[in-house]
């Protein structure tokens, strides 16, 4: 679970550095589709609703961190 949290947090930061909020919505939808596919294929490490919400929270939090870094970089660059 820790690896998943780290992965979605880093993905959120990268999204925040480059893209607008619509990309976060698309990434969240892709995360949910991936979770549903993972669970339906029967791979080990069944993802519950609680874990899904935690992953979405960290993805959004990572996006906000990336957005803040992007704004800071733009402000210092000008």
XYZ file of C-alpha atoms in Angstrom:
78
model
C 0.000 0.000 0.000
C 2.887 2.354 0.767
C 4.245 1.911 -2.748
C 0.846 2.734 -4.218
C 0.569 5.884 -2.097
C 4.041 6.960 -3.146
C 3.289 6.289 -6.825
C 0.029 8.250 -6.931
C 1.580 11.100 -4.920
C 4.467 11.428 -7.364
C 2.050 11.205 -10.293
C -0.052 13.944 -8.706
C 2.998 16.174 -8.240
C 4.006 15.688 -11.858
C 0.472 16.497 -12.991
C 0.453 19.639 -10.886
C 3.750 20.806 -12.333
C 2.543 20.535 -15.907
C -1.234 20.363 -16.322
C -4.433 22.067 -15.185
C -7.231 20.666 -12.995
C -8.884 18.767 -15.861
C -5.873 16.449 -15.893
C -6.462 15.670 -12.214
C -10.042 14.653 -12.985
C -8.852 12.441 -15.843
C -6.131 10.913 -13.656
C -8.664 10.191 -10.898
C -10.979 8.511 -13.405
C -8.048 6.489 -14.750
C -7.113 5.505 -11.189
C -10.658 4.267 -10.533
C -10.768 2.316 -13.805
C -7.399 0.768 -12.951
C -8.618 -0.230 -9.490
C -11.773 -1.783 -10.924
C -9.737 -3.690 -13.525
C -7.255 -4.862 -10.876
C -10.048 -6.171 -8.664
C -12.010 -7.811 -11.487
C -8.962 -9.656 -12.849
C -8.350 -11.203 -9.437
C -4.770 -10.043 -8.924
C -3.405 -10.243 -5.366
C -3.811 -7.174 -3.187
C -7.544 -6.532 -3.493
C -8.211 -2.765 -3.347
C -11.126 -1.791 -1.112
C -13.214 1.373 -1.206
C -11.274 2.809 1.734
C -7.937 2.224 0.020
C -9.338 3.774 -3.165
C -10.322 6.915 -1.277
C -6.887 7.107 0.334
C -5.210 6.822 -3.076
C -7.462 9.538 -4.530
C -6.701 11.785 -1.539
C -2.946 11.399 -1.988
C -3.247 11.937 -5.726
C -5.100 15.222 -5.169
C -2.682 16.242 -2.432
C 0.258 15.544 -4.712
C -1.412 17.613 -7.414
C -1.726 20.567 -5.026
C 1.943 20.260 -4.049
C 2.933 20.176 -7.719
C 0.729 23.179 -8.435
C 2.336 25.127 -5.587
C 5.818 24.222 -6.853
C 4.831 25.267 -10.364
C 3.549 28.643 -9.172
C 6.665 29.200 -7.093
C 8.889 28.335 -10.047
C 7.004 30.749 -12.311
C 7.163 33.532 -9.734
C 10.927 33.100 -9.213
C 11.573 32.831 -12.951
C 10.006 36.198 -13.781
